[in-house]
């Protein structure tokens, strides 16, 4: 069984142009993500949390995926319609050993809208180097 | 004494328009950050690491700040000239209890170019809520 991951949704995200007097798209995304996790019966693997701001306001709606001692991911430009894909990505993250799901396991919306990934704190990983040993190679995710 | 934090610099970042045959700005930023940490004698608090990609290529140069059980931050649009400010932010992150430095403690370049923050995995925090309890309030960082 995969180690559980946490999917944190910014519930106040409102992309530019979204009406101010309607439900916030972030809140709708949160609702749809909770429903998608239930639909896939994935609650034991994907824990959903809400937050008031992920400091990614210019690329609303936004969400993060995190796991113990794993790379964390931030995804932006999401709409409530992307809930199922976001949960699919969280499941792929849970299955990966280090939090870096293989490219083929990432839904298109995640591939196109990954804002950043964060190395886990205090955990050794082949990608994380001492400054002195860093040589510049052409290594970019998905390239 | 502050708990140590890790500053991870993408050493392959090259902002659009930067010459292809010169040292990568990411590698130069890494070099300048190592020098800035030494200059401030901050090596016991700020550990510097290099990585080949933070998946934030469109907002190069990029860096992350992380600490045990703390919010992690991703900062973009950095130049090698921002090294001292980046180290200043890492020190403020180290001093903060939860990884969210007070706004006044954040250098201007960090305020303007924070790409995202990630809640720590598996750690309770007042900002991280259960989906059911989430009410939409106007709470945005720095607002």
JSON list of N, CA and C in Angstrom, two decimals, chain A residues 43-119:
[
{"chain": "A", "resi": 43, "resn": "UNK", "atom": "N", "xyz": [-9.62, 7.70, 0.21]},
{"chain": "A", "resi": 43, "resn": "UNK", "atom": "CA", "xyz": [-9.44, 8.45, 1.44]},
{"chain": "A", "resi": 43, "resn": "UNK", "atom": "C", "xyz": [-8.31, 7.95, 2.34]},
{"chain": "A", "resi": 44, "resn": "UNK", "atom": "N", "xyz": [-7.97, 6.66, 2.21]},
{"chain": "A", "resi": 44, "resn": "UNK", "atom": "CA", "xyz": [-6.89, 6.12, 3.03]},
{"chain": "A", "resi": 44, "resn": "UNK", "atom": "C", "xyz": [-5.52, 6.57, 2.52]},
{"chain": "A", "resi": 45, "resn": "UNK", "atom": "N", "xyz": [-5.48, 6.96, 1.25]},
{"chain": "A", "resi": 45, "resn": "UNK", "atom": "CA", "xyz": [-4.20, 7.35, 0.63]},
{"chain": "A", "resi": 45, "resn": "UNK", "atom": "C", "xyz": [-4.08, 8.86, 0.47]},
{"chain": "A", "resi": 46, "resn": "UNK", "atom": "N", "xyz": [-5.18, 9.52, 0.14]},
{"chain": "A", "resi": 46, "resn": "UNK", "atom": "CA", "xyz": [-5.13, 10.96, -0.12]},
{"chain": "A", "resi": 46, "resn": "UNK", "atom": "C", "xyz": [-5.93, 11.71, 0.95]},
{"chain": "A", "resi": 47, "resn": "UNK", "atom": "N", "xyz": [-5.23, 12.42, 1.78]},
{"chain": "A", "resi": 47, "resn": "UNK", "atom": "CA", "xyz": [-5.87, 13.25, 2.80]},
{"chain": "A", "resi": 47, "resn": "UNK", "atom": "C", "xyz": [-6.02, 14.65, 2.23]},
{"chain": "A", "resi": 48, "resn": "UNK", "atom": "N", "xyz": [-7.21, 15.20, 2.32]},
{"chain": "A", "resi": 48, "resn": "UNK", "atom": "CA", "xyz": [-7.47, 16.53, 1.76]},
{"chain": "A", "resi": 48, "resn": "UNK", "atom": "C", "xyz": [-7.51, 17.56, 2.89]},
{"chain": "A", "resi": 49, "resn": "UNK", "atom": "N", "xyz": [-6.79, 18.65, 2.67]},
{"chain": "A", "resi": 49, "resn": "UNK", "atom": "CA", "xyz": [-6.80, 19.76, 3.62]},
{"chain": "A", "resi": 49, "resn": "UNK", "atom": "C", "xyz": [-7.12, 21.05, 2.88]},
{"chain": "A", "resi": 50, "resn": "UNK", "atom": "N", "xyz": [-7.55, 22.04, 3.62]},
{"chain": "A", "resi": 50, "resn": "UNK", "atom": "CA", "xyz": [-7.82, 23.36, 3.05]},
{"chain": "A", "resi": 50, "resn": "UNK", "atom": "C", "xyz": [-6.89, 24.38, 3.69]},
{"chain": "A", "resi": 51, "resn": "UNK", "atom": "N", "xyz": [-6.61, 25.42, 2.94]},
{"chain": "A", "resi": 51, "resn": "UNK", "atom": "CA", "xyz": [-5.78, 26.51, 3.48]},
{"chain": "A", "resi": 51, "resn": "UNK", "atom": "C", "xyz": [-6.29, 27.81, 2.87]},
{"chain": "A", "resi": 52, "resn": "UNK", "atom": "N", "xyz": [-6.04, 28.91, 3.57]},
{"chain": "A", "resi": 52, "resn": "UNK", "atom": "CA", "xyz": [-6.56, 30.18, 3.08]},
{"chain": "A", "resi": 52, "resn": "UNK", "atom": "C", "xyz": [-5.67, 30.84, 2.04]},
{"chain": "A", "resi": 53, "resn": "UNK", "atom": "N", "xyz": [-4.41, 30.45, 1.97]},
{"chain": "A", "resi": 53, "resn": "UNK", "atom": "CA", "xyz": [-3.52, 31.03, 0.94]},
{"chain": "A", "resi": 53, "resn": "UNK", "atom": "C", "xyz": [-2.26, 30.20, 0.80]},
{"chain": "A", "resi": 54, "resn": "UNK", "atom": "N", "xyz": [-1.91, 29.90, -0.44]},
{"chain": "A", "resi": 54, "resn": "UNK", "atom": "CA", "xyz": [-0.65, 29.20, -0.73]},
{"chain": "A", "resi": 54, "resn": "UNK", "atom": "C", "xyz": [0.38, 30.15, -1.35]},
{"chain": "A", "resi": 55, "resn": "UNK", "atom": "N", "xyz": [0.09, 31.44, -1.29]},
{"chain": "A", "resi": 55, "resn": "UNK", "atom": "CA", "xyz": [0.99, 32.44, -1.88]},
{"chain": "A", "resi": 55, "resn": "UNK", "atom": "C", "xyz": [1.25, 32.20, -3.37]},
{"chain": "A", "resi": 56, "resn": "UNK", "atom": "N", "xyz": [0.24, 31.63, -4.04]},
{"chain": "A", "resi": 56, "resn": "UNK", "atom": "CA", "xyz": [0.35, 31.40, -5.48]},
{"chain": "A", "resi": 56, "resn": "UNK", "atom": "C", "xyz": [-0.80, 32.10, -6.19]},
{"chain": "A", "resi": 57, "resn": "UNK", "atom": "N", "xyz": [-1.23, 33.23, -5.62]},
{"chain": "A", "resi": 57, "resn": "UNK", "atom": "CA", "xyz": [-2.45, 33.93, -6.04]},
{"chain": "A", "resi": 57, "resn": "UNK", "atom": "C", "xyz": [-2.49, 34.24, -7.54]},
{"chain": "A", "resi": 58, "resn": "UNK", "atom": "N", "xyz": [-1.33, 34.54, -8.13]},
{"chain": "A", "resi": 58, "resn": "UNK", "atom": "CA", "xyz": [-1.34, 34.92, -9.54]},
{"chain": "A", "resi": 58, "resn": "UNK", "atom": "C", "xyz": [-1.57, 33.73, -10.45]},
{"chain": "A", "resi": 59, "resn": "UNK", "atom": "N", "xyz": [-1.53, 32.54, -9.89]},
{"chain": "A", "resi": 59, "resn": "UNK", "atom": "CA", "xyz": [-1.80, 31.35, -10.70]},
{"chain": "A", "resi": 59, "resn": "UNK", "atom": "C", "xyz": [-2.91, 30.51, -10.06]},
{"chain": "A", "resi": 60, "resn": "UNK", "atom": "N", "xyz": [-3.94, 31.20, -9.59]},
{"chain": "A", "resi": 60, "resn": "UNK", "atom": "CA", "xyz": [-5.10, 30.52, -9.00]},
{"chain": "A", "resi": 60, "resn": "UNK", "atom": "C", "xyz": [-5.84, 29.72, -10.09]},
{"chain": "A", "resi": 61, "resn": "UNK", "atom": "N", "xyz": [-6.51, 28.63, -9.65]},
{"chain": "A", "resi": 61, "resn": "UNK", "atom": "CA", "xyz": [-6.53, 28.01, -8.33]},
{"chain": "A", "resi": 61, "resn": "UNK", "atom": "C", "xyz": [-5.27, 27.16, -8.14]},
{"chain": "A", "resi": 62, "resn": "UNK", "atom": "N", "xyz": [-4.88, 27.01, -6.90]},
{"chain": "A", "resi": 62, "resn": "UNK", "atom": "CA", "xyz": [-3.64, 26.31, -6.62]},
{"chain": "A", "resi": 62, "resn": "UNK", "atom": "C", "xyz": [-3.81, 25.22, -5.57]},
{"chain": "A", "resi": 63, "resn": "UNK", "atom": "N", "xyz": [-2.88, 24.26, -5.61]},
{"chain": "A", "resi": 63, "resn": "UNK", "atom": "CA", "xyz": [-2.91, 23.14, -4.67]},
{"chain": "A", "resi": 63, "resn": "UNK", "atom": "C", "xyz": [-1.49, 22.62, -4.48]},
{"chain": "A", "resi": 64, "resn": "UNK", "atom": "N", "xyz": [-1.26, 21.96, -3.35]},
{"chain": "A", "resi": 64, "resn": "UNK", "atom": "CA", "xyz": [0.03, 21.31, -3.12]},
{"chain": "A", "resi": 64, "resn": "UNK", "atom": "C", "xyz": [-0.19, 19.83, -2.82]},
{"chain": "A", "resi": 65, "resn": "UNK", "atom": "N", "xyz": [0.81, 19.03, -3.17]},
{"chain": "A", "resi": 65, "resn": "UNK", "atom": "CA", "xyz": [0.81, 17.61, -2.81]},
{"chain": "A", "resi": 65, "resn": "UNK", "atom": "C", "xyz": [2.08, 17.35, -2.02]},
{"chain": "A", "resi": 66, "resn": "UNK", "atom": "N", "xyz": [1.93, 16.74, -0.85]},
{"chain": "A", "resi": 66, "resn": "UNK", "atom": "CA", "xyz": [3.10, 16.47, -0.01]},
{"chain": "A", "resi": 66, "resn": "UNK", "atom": "C", "xyz": [3.02, 15.07, 0.58]},
{"chain": "A", "resi": 67, "resn": "UNK", "atom": "N", "xyz": [4.18, 14.53, 0.91]},
{"chain": "A", "resi": 67, "resn": "UNK", "atom": "CA", "xyz": [4.24, 13.22, 1.55]},
{"chain": "A", "resi": 67, "resn": "UNK", "atom": "C", "xyz": [5.48, 13.16, 2.42]},
{"chain": "A", "resi": 68, "resn": "UNK", "atom": "N", "xyz": [5.50, 12.26, 3.37]},
{"chain": "A", "resi": 68, "resn": "UNK", "atom": "CA", "xyz": [6.61, 12.17, 4.31]},
{"chain": "A", "resi": 68, "resn": "UNK", "atom": "C", "xyz": [7.93, 11.92, 3.58]},
{"chain": "A", "resi": 69, "resn": "UNK", "atom": "N", "xyz": [8.90, 12.79, 3.80]},
{"chain": "A", "resi": 69, "resn": "UNK", "atom": "CA", "xyz": [10.24, 12.65, 3.23]},
{"chain": "A", "resi": 69, "resn": "UNK", "atom": "C", "xyz": [10.24, 12.59, 1.70]},
{"chain": "A", "resi": 70, "resn": "UNK", "atom": "N", "xyz": [9.24, 13.23, 1.10]},
{"chain": "A", "resi": 70, "resn": "UNK", "atom": "CA", "xyz": [9.13, 13.25, -0.36]},
{"chain": "A", "resi": 70, "resn": "UNK", "atom": "C", "xyz": [9.19, 14.67, -0.91]},
{"chain": "A", "resi": 71, "resn": "UNK", "atom": "N", "xyz": [9.53, 14.80, -2.18]},
{"chain": "A", "resi": 71, "resn": "UNK", "atom": "CA", "xyz": [9.39, 16.07, -2.87]},
{"chain": "A", "resi": 71, "resn": "UNK", "atom": "C", "xyz": [7.92, 16.50, -2.78]},
{"chain": "A", "resi": 72, "resn": "UNK", "atom": "N", "xyz": [7.71, 17.80, -2.56]},
{"chain": "A", "resi": 72, "resn": "UNK", "atom": "CA", "xyz": [6.36, 18.34, -2.60]},
{"chain": "A", "resi": 72, "resn": "UNK", "atom": "C", "xyz": [6.15, 19.06, -3.92]},
{"chain": "A", "resi": 73, "resn": "UNK", "atom": "N", "xyz": [4.92, 19.07, -4.41]},
{"chain": "A", "resi": 73, "resn": "UNK", "atom": "CA", "xyz": [4.61, 19.74, -5.67]},
{"chain": "A", "resi": 73, "resn": "UNK", "atom": "C", "xyz": [3.57, 20.84, -5.46]},
{"chain": "A", "resi": 74, "resn": "UNK", "atom": "N", "xyz": [3.70, 21.91, -6.23]},
{"chain": "A", "resi": 74, "resn": "UNK", "atom": "CA", "xyz": [2.69, 22.96, -6.27]},
{"chain": "A", "resi": 74, "resn": "UNK", "atom": "C", "xyz": [2.15, 23.02, -7.69]},
{"chain": "A", "resi": 75, "resn": "UNK", "atom": "N", "xyz": [0.84, 22.99, -7.81]},
{"chain": "A", "resi": 75, "resn": "UNK", "atom": "CA", "xyz": [0.19, 23.05, -9.12]},
{"chain": "A", "resi": 75, "resn": "UNK", "atom": "C", "xyz": [-0.74, 24.25, -9.14]},
{"chain": "A", "resi": 76, "resn": "UNK", "atom": "N", "xyz": [-0.78, 24.95, -10.26]},
{"chain": "A", "resi": 76, "resn": "UNK", "atom": "CA", "xyz": [-1.61, 26.15, -10.36]},
{"chain": "A", "resi": 76, "resn": "UNK", "atom": "C", "xyz": [-2.52, 26.12, -11.57]},
{"chain": "A", "resi": 77, "resn": "UNK", "atom": "N", "xyz": [-3.19, 27.24, -11.82]},
{"chain": "A", "resi": 77, "resn": "UNK", "atom": "CA", "xyz": [-4.10, 27.39, -12.96]},
{"chain": "A", "resi": 77, "resn": "UNK", "atom": "C", "xyz": [-5.16, 26.30, -13.02]},
{"chain": "A", "resi": 78, "resn": "UNK", "atom": "N", "xyz": [-5.59, 25.86, -11.84]},
{"chain": "A", "resi": 78, "resn": "UNK", "atom": "CA", "xyz": [-6.57, 24.77, -11.79]},
{"chain": "A", "resi": 78, "resn": "UNK", "atom": "C", "xyz": [-7.99, 25.33, -11.78]},
{"chain": "A", "resi": 79, "resn": "UNK", "atom": "N", "xyz": [-8.90, 24.54, -12.33]},
{"chain": "A", "resi": 79, "resn": "UNK", "atom": "CA", "xyz": [-10.32, 24.86, -12.20]},
{"chain": "A", "resi": 79, "resn": "UNK", "atom": "C", "xyz": [-10.98, 23.72, -11.44]},
{"chain": "A", "resi": 80, "resn": "UNK", "atom": "N", "xyz": [-12.17, 23.94, -10.93]},
{"chain": "A", "resi": 80, "resn": "UNK", "atom": "CA", "xyz": [-12.87, 22.85, -10.22]},
{"chain": "A", "resi": 80, "resn": "UNK", "atom": "C", "xyz": [-13.02, 21.60, -11.09]},
{"chain": "A", "resi": 81, "resn": "UNK", "atom": "N", "xyz": [-13.00, 21.77, -12.41]},
{"chain": "A", "resi": 81, "resn": "UNK", "atom": "CA", "xyz": [-13.12, 20.63, -13.32]},
{"chain": "A", "resi": 81, "resn": "UNK", "atom": "C", "xyz": [-11.87, 19.74, -13.31]},
{"chain": "A", "resi": 82, "resn": "UNK", "atom": "N", "xyz": [-10.79, 20.23, -12.73]},
{"chain": "A", "resi": 82, "resn": "UNK", "atom": "CA", "xyz": [-9.54, 19.46, -12.69]},
{"chain": "A", "resi": 82, "resn": "UNK", "atom": "C", "xyz": [-9.42, 18.58, -11.45]},
{"chain": "A", "resi": 83, "resn": "UNK", "atom": "N", "xyz": [-10.46, 18.53, -10.65]},
{"chain": "A", "resi": 83, "resn": "UNK", "atom": "CA", "xyz": [-10.39, 17.80, -9.38]},
{"chain": "A", "resi": 83, "resn": "UNK", "atom": "C", "xyz": [-9.96, 16.35, -9.56]},
{"chain": "A", "resi": 84, "resn": "UNK", "atom": "N", "xyz": [-10.57, 15.65, -10.52]},
{"chain": "A", "resi": 84, "resn": "UNK", "atom": "CA", "xyz": [-10.26, 14.22, -10.69]},
{"chain": "A", "resi": 84, "resn": "UNK", "atom": "C", "xyz": [-8.79, 14.04, -11.11]},
{"chain": "A", "resi": 85, "resn": "UNK", "atom": "N", "xyz": [-8.31, 14.90, -11.99]},
{"chain": "A", "resi": 85, "resn": "UNK", "atom": "CA", "xyz": [-6.90, 14.81, -12.42]},
{"chain": "A", "resi": 85, "resn": "UNK", "atom": "C", "xyz": [-5.96, 15.11, -11.25]},
{"chain": "A", "resi": 86, "resn": "UNK", "atom": "N", "xyz": [-6.34, 16.05, -10.43]},
{"chain": "A", "resi": 86, "resn": "UNK", "atom": "CA", "xyz": [-5.50, 16.41, -9.28]},
{"chain": "A", "resi": 86, "resn": "UNK", "atom": "C", "xyz": [-5.41, 15.23, -8.32]},
{"chain": "A", "resi": 87, "resn": "UNK", "atom": "N", "xyz": [-6.52, 14.56, -8.09]},
{"chain": "A", "resi": 87, "resn": "UNK", "atom": "CA", "xyz": [-6.51, 13.38, -7.23]},
{"chain": "A", "resi": 87, "resn": "UNK", "atom": "C", "xyz": [-5.69, 12.26, -7.87]},
{"chain": "A", "resi": 88, "resn": "UNK", "atom": "N", "xyz": [-5.79, 12.13, -9.20]},
{"chain": "A", "resi": 88, "resn": "UNK", "atom": "CA", "xyz": [-4.96, 11.14, -9.91]},
{"chain": "A", "resi": 88, "resn": "UNK", "atom": "C", "xyz": [-3.48, 11.41, -9.71]},
{"chain": "A", "resi": 89, "resn": "UNK", "atom": "N", "xyz": [-3.12, 12.68, -9.76]},
{"chain": "A", "resi": 89, "resn": "UNK", "atom": "CA", "xyz": [-1.71, 13.05, -9.53]},
{"chain": "A", "resi": 89, "resn": "UNK", "atom": "C", "xyz": [-1.30, 12.73, -8.10]},
{"chain": "A", "resi": 90, "resn": "UNK", "atom": "N", "xyz": [-2.18, 13.00, -7.15]},
{"chain": "A", "resi": 90, "resn": "UNK", "atom": "CA", "xyz": [-1.87, 12.72, -5.74]},
{"chain": "A", "resi": 90, "resn": "UNK", "atom": "C", "xyz": [-1.65, 11.22, -5.55]},
{"chain": "A", "resi": 91, "resn": "UNK", "atom": "N", "xyz": [-2.44, 10.40, -6.23]},
{"chain": "A", "resi": 91, "resn": "UNK", "atom": "CA", "xyz": [-2.26, 8.94, -6.12]},
{"chain": "A", "resi": 91, "resn": "UNK", "atom": "C", "xyz": [-0.93, 8.52, -6.74]},
{"chain": "A", "resi": 92, "resn": "UNK", "atom": "N", "xyz": [-0.55, 9.14, -7.85]},
{"chain": "A", "resi": 92, "resn": "UNK", "atom": "CA", "xyz": [0.74, 8.84, -8.48]},
{"chain": "A", "resi": 92, "resn": "UNK", "atom": "C", "xyz": [1.89, 9.27, -7.55]},
{"chain": "A", "resi": 93, "resn": "UNK", "atom": "N", "xyz": [1.70, 10.39, -6.89]},
{"chain": "A", "resi": 93, "resn": "UNK", "atom": "CA", "xyz": [2.69, 10.89, -5.92]},
{"chain": "A", "resi": 93, "resn": "UNK", "atom": "C", "xyz": [2.82, 9.89, -4.76]},
{"chain": "A", "resi": 94, "resn": "UNK", "atom": "N", "xyz": [1.70, 9.36, -4.31]},
{"chain": "A", "resi": 94, "resn": "UNK", "atom": "CA", "xyz": [1.71, 8.39, -3.22]},
{"chain": "A", "resi": 94, "resn": "UNK", "atom": "C", "xyz": [2.45, 7.11, -3.63]},
{"chain": "A", "resi": 95, "resn": "UNK", "atom": "N", "xyz": [2.29, 6.73, -4.89]},
{"chain": "A", "resi": 95, "resn": "UNK", "atom": "CA", "xyz": [2.94, 5.49, -5.36]},
{"chain": "A", "resi": 95, "resn": "UNK", "atom": "C", "xyz": [4.43, 5.67, -5.58]},
{"chain": "A", "resi": 96, "resn": "UNK", "atom": "N", "xyz": [4.86, 6.89, -5.82]},
{"chain": "A", "resi": 96, "resn": "UNK", "atom": "CA", "xyz": [6.28, 7.13, -6.09]},
{"chain": "A", "resi": 96, "resn": "UNK", "atom": "C", "xyz": [7.08, 7.07, -4.79]},
{"chain": "A", "resi": 97, "resn": "UNK", "atom": "N", "xyz": [8.31, 6.60, -4.88]},
{"chain": "A", "resi": 97, "resn": "UNK", "atom": "CA", "xyz": [9.13, 6.43, -3.69]},
{"chain": "A", "resi": 97, "resn": "UNK", "atom": "C", "xyz": [9.59, 7.78, -3.13]},
{"chain": "A", "resi": 98, "resn": "UNK", "atom": "N", "xyz": [9.83, 8.73, -4.01]},
{"chain": "A", "resi": 98, "resn": "UNK", "atom": "CA", "xyz": [10.44, 10.00, -3.58]},
{"chain": "A", "resi": 98, "resn": "UNK", "atom": "C", "xyz": [9.56, 11.22, -3.83]},
{"chain": "A", "resi": 99, "resn": "UNK", "atom": "N", "xyz": [8.35, 11.00, -4.29]},
{"chain": "A", "resi": 99, "resn": "UNK", "atom": "CA", "xyz": [7.46, 12.13, -4.54]},
{"chain": "A", "resi": 99, "resn": "UNK", "atom": "C", "xyz": [7.60, 12.72, -5.93]},
{"chain": "A", "resi": 100, "resn": "UNK", "atom": "N", "xyz": [8.39, 12.07, -6.78]},
{"chain": "A", "resi": 100, "resn": "UNK", "atom": "CA", "xyz": [8.52, 12.52, -8.17]},
{"chain": "A", "resi": 100, "resn": "UNK", "atom": "C", "xyz": [7.87, 11.47, -9.07]},
{"chain": "A", "resi": 101, "resn": "UNK", "atom": "N", "xyz": [6.59, 11.63, -9.35]},
{"chain": "A", "resi": 101, "resn": "UNK", "atom": "CA", "xyz": [5.91, 10.63, -10.18]},
{"chain": "A", "resi": 101, "resn": "UNK", "atom": "C", "xyz": [6.51, 10.63, -11.60]},
{"chain": "A", "resi": 102, "resn": "UNK", "atom": "N", "xyz": [6.57, 9.45, -12.24]},
{"chain": "A", "resi": 102, "resn": "UNK", "atom": "CA", "xyz": [7.04, 9.43, -13.63]},
{"chain": "A", "resi": 102, "resn": "UNK", "atom": "C", "xyz": [6.17, 10.34, -14.50]},
{"chain": "A", "resi": 103, "resn": "UNK", "atom": "N", "xyz": [6.79, 10.93, -15.51]},
{"chain": "A", "resi": 103, "resn": "UNK", "atom": "CA", "xyz": [6.10, 11.89, -16.38]},
{"chain": "A", "resi": 103, "resn": "UNK", "atom": "C", "xyz": [4.81, 11.32, -16.94]},
{"chain": "A", "resi": 104, "resn": "UNK", "atom": "N", "xyz": [4.86, 10.06, -17.34]},
{"chain": "A", "resi": 104, "resn": "UNK", "atom": "CA", "xyz": [3.68, 9.44, -17.96]},
{"chain": "A", "resi": 104, "resn": "UNK", "atom": "C", "xyz": [2.52, 9.28, -16.99]},
{"chain": "A", "resi": 105, "resn": "UNK", "atom": "N", "xyz": [2.82, 9.34, -15.69]},
{"chain": "A", "resi": 105, "resn": "UNK", "atom": "CA", "xyz": [1.75, 9.17, -14.68]},
{"chain": "A", "resi": 105, "resn": "UNK", "atom": "C", "xyz": [1.12, 10.51, -14.29]},
{"chain": "A", "resi": 106, "resn": "UNK", "atom": "N", "xyz": [1.60, 11.60, -14.93]},
{"chain": "A", "resi": 106, "resn": "UNK", "atom": "CA", "xyz": [1.07, 12.91, -14.56]},
{"chain": "A", "resi": 106, "resn": "UNK", "atom": "C", "xyz": [-0.01, 13.36, -15.54]},
{"chain": "A", "resi": 107, "resn": "UNK", "atom": "N", "xyz": [-1.18, 13.69, -15.03]},
{"chain": "A", "resi": 107, "resn": "UNK", "atom": "CA", "xyz": [-2.22, 14.21, -15.92]},
{"chain": "A", "resi": 107, "resn": "UNK", "atom": "C", "xyz": [-1.73, 15.47, -16.65]},
{"chain": "A", "resi": 108, "resn": "UNK", "atom": "N", "xyz": [-2.26, 15.66, -17.84]},
{"chain": "A", "resi": 108, "resn": "UNK", "atom": "CA", "xyz": [-1.86, 16.78, -18.69]},
{"chain": "A", "resi": 108, "resn": "UNK", "atom": "C", "xyz": [-1.92, 18.13, -17.94]},
{"chain": "A", "resi": 109, "resn": "UNK", "atom": "N", "xyz": [-3.00, 18.33, -17.20]},
{"chain": "A", "resi": 109, "resn": "UNK", "atom": "CA", "xyz": [-3.16, 19.62, -16.51]},
{"chain": "A", "resi": 109, "resn": "UNK", "atom": "C", "xyz": [-2.05, 19.84, -15.47]},
{"chain": "A", "resi": 110, "resn": "UNK", "atom": "N", "xyz": [-1.54, 18.76, -14.91]},
{"chain": "A", "resi": 110, "resn": "UNK", "atom": "CA", "xyz": [-0.44, 18.87, -13.94]},
{"chain": "A", "resi": 110, "resn": "UNK", "atom": "C", "xyz": [0.88, 19.11, -14.67]},
{"chain": "A", "resi": 111, "resn": "UNK", "atom": "N", "xyz": [1.07, 18.39, -15.77]},
{"chain": "A", "resi": 111, "resn": "UNK", "atom": "CA", "xyz": [2.30, 18.61, -16.56]},
{"chain": "A", "resi": 111, "resn": "UNK", "atom": "C", "xyz": [2.43, 20.06, -16.97]},
{"chain": "A", "resi": 112, "resn": "UNK", "atom": "N", "xyz": [1.33, 20.64, -17.42]},
{"chain": "A", "resi": 112, "resn": "UNK", "atom": "CA", "xyz": [1.37, 21.99, -17.97]},
{"chain": "A", "resi": 112, "resn": "UNK", "atom": "C", "xyz": [1.39, 23.06, -16.89]},
{"chain": "A", "resi": 113, "resn": "UNK", "atom": "N", "xyz": [0.95, 22.73, -15.70]},
{"chain": "A", "resi": 113, "resn": "UNK", "atom": "CA", "xyz": [0.75, 23.77, -14.68]},
{"chain": "A", "resi": 113, "resn": "UNK", "atom": "C", "xyz": [1.46, 23.51, -13.36]},
{"chain": "A", "resi": 114, "resn": "UNK", "atom": "N", "xyz": [2.53, 22.73, -13.42]},
{"chain": "A", "resi": 114, "resn": "UNK", "atom": "CA", "xyz": [3.35, 22.57, -12.22]},
{"chain": "A", "resi": 114, "resn": "UNK", "atom": "C", "xyz": [4.09, 23.88, -12.00]},
{"chain": "A", "resi": 115, "resn": "UNK", "atom": "N", "xyz": [3.91, 24.45, -10.82]},
{"chain": "A", "resi": 115, "resn": "UNK", "atom": "CA", "xyz": [4.53, 25.74, -10.49]},
{"chain": "A", "resi": 115, "resn": "UNK", "atom": "C", "xyz": [5.93, 25.52, -9.93]},
{"chain": "A", "resi": 116, "resn": "UNK", "atom": "N", "xyz": [6.08, 24.49, -9.13]},
{"chain": "A", "resi": 116, "resn": "UNK", "atom": "CA", "xyz": [7.38, 24.21, -8.53]},
{"chain": "A", "resi": 116, "resn": "UNK", "atom": "C", "xyz": [7.33, 22.87, -7.79]},
{"chain": "A", "resi": 117, "resn": "UNK", "atom": "N", "xyz": [8.52, 22.35, -7.52]},
{"chain": "A", "resi": 117, "resn": "UNK", "atom": "CA", "xyz": [8.63, 21.21, -6.62]},
{"chain": "A", "resi": 117, "resn": "UNK", "atom": "C", "xyz": [9.65, 21.57, -5.55]},
{"chain": "A", "resi": 118, "resn": "UNK", "atom": "N", "xyz": [9.43, 21.06, -4.35]},
{"chain": "A", "resi": 118, "resn": "UNK", "atom": "CA", "xyz": [10.33, 21.35, -3.22]},
{"chain": "A", "resi": 118, "resn": "UNK", "atom": "C", "xyz": [10.98, 20.07, -2.73]},
{"chain": "A", "resi": 119, "resn": "UNK", "atom": "N", "xyz": [12.29, 20.06, -2.64]},
{"chain": "A", "resi": 119, "resn": "UNK", "atom": "CA", "xyz": [12.94, 18.87, -2.07]},
{"chain": "A", "resi": 119, "resn": "UNK", "atom": "C", "xyz": [12.54, 18.71, -0.61]}
]
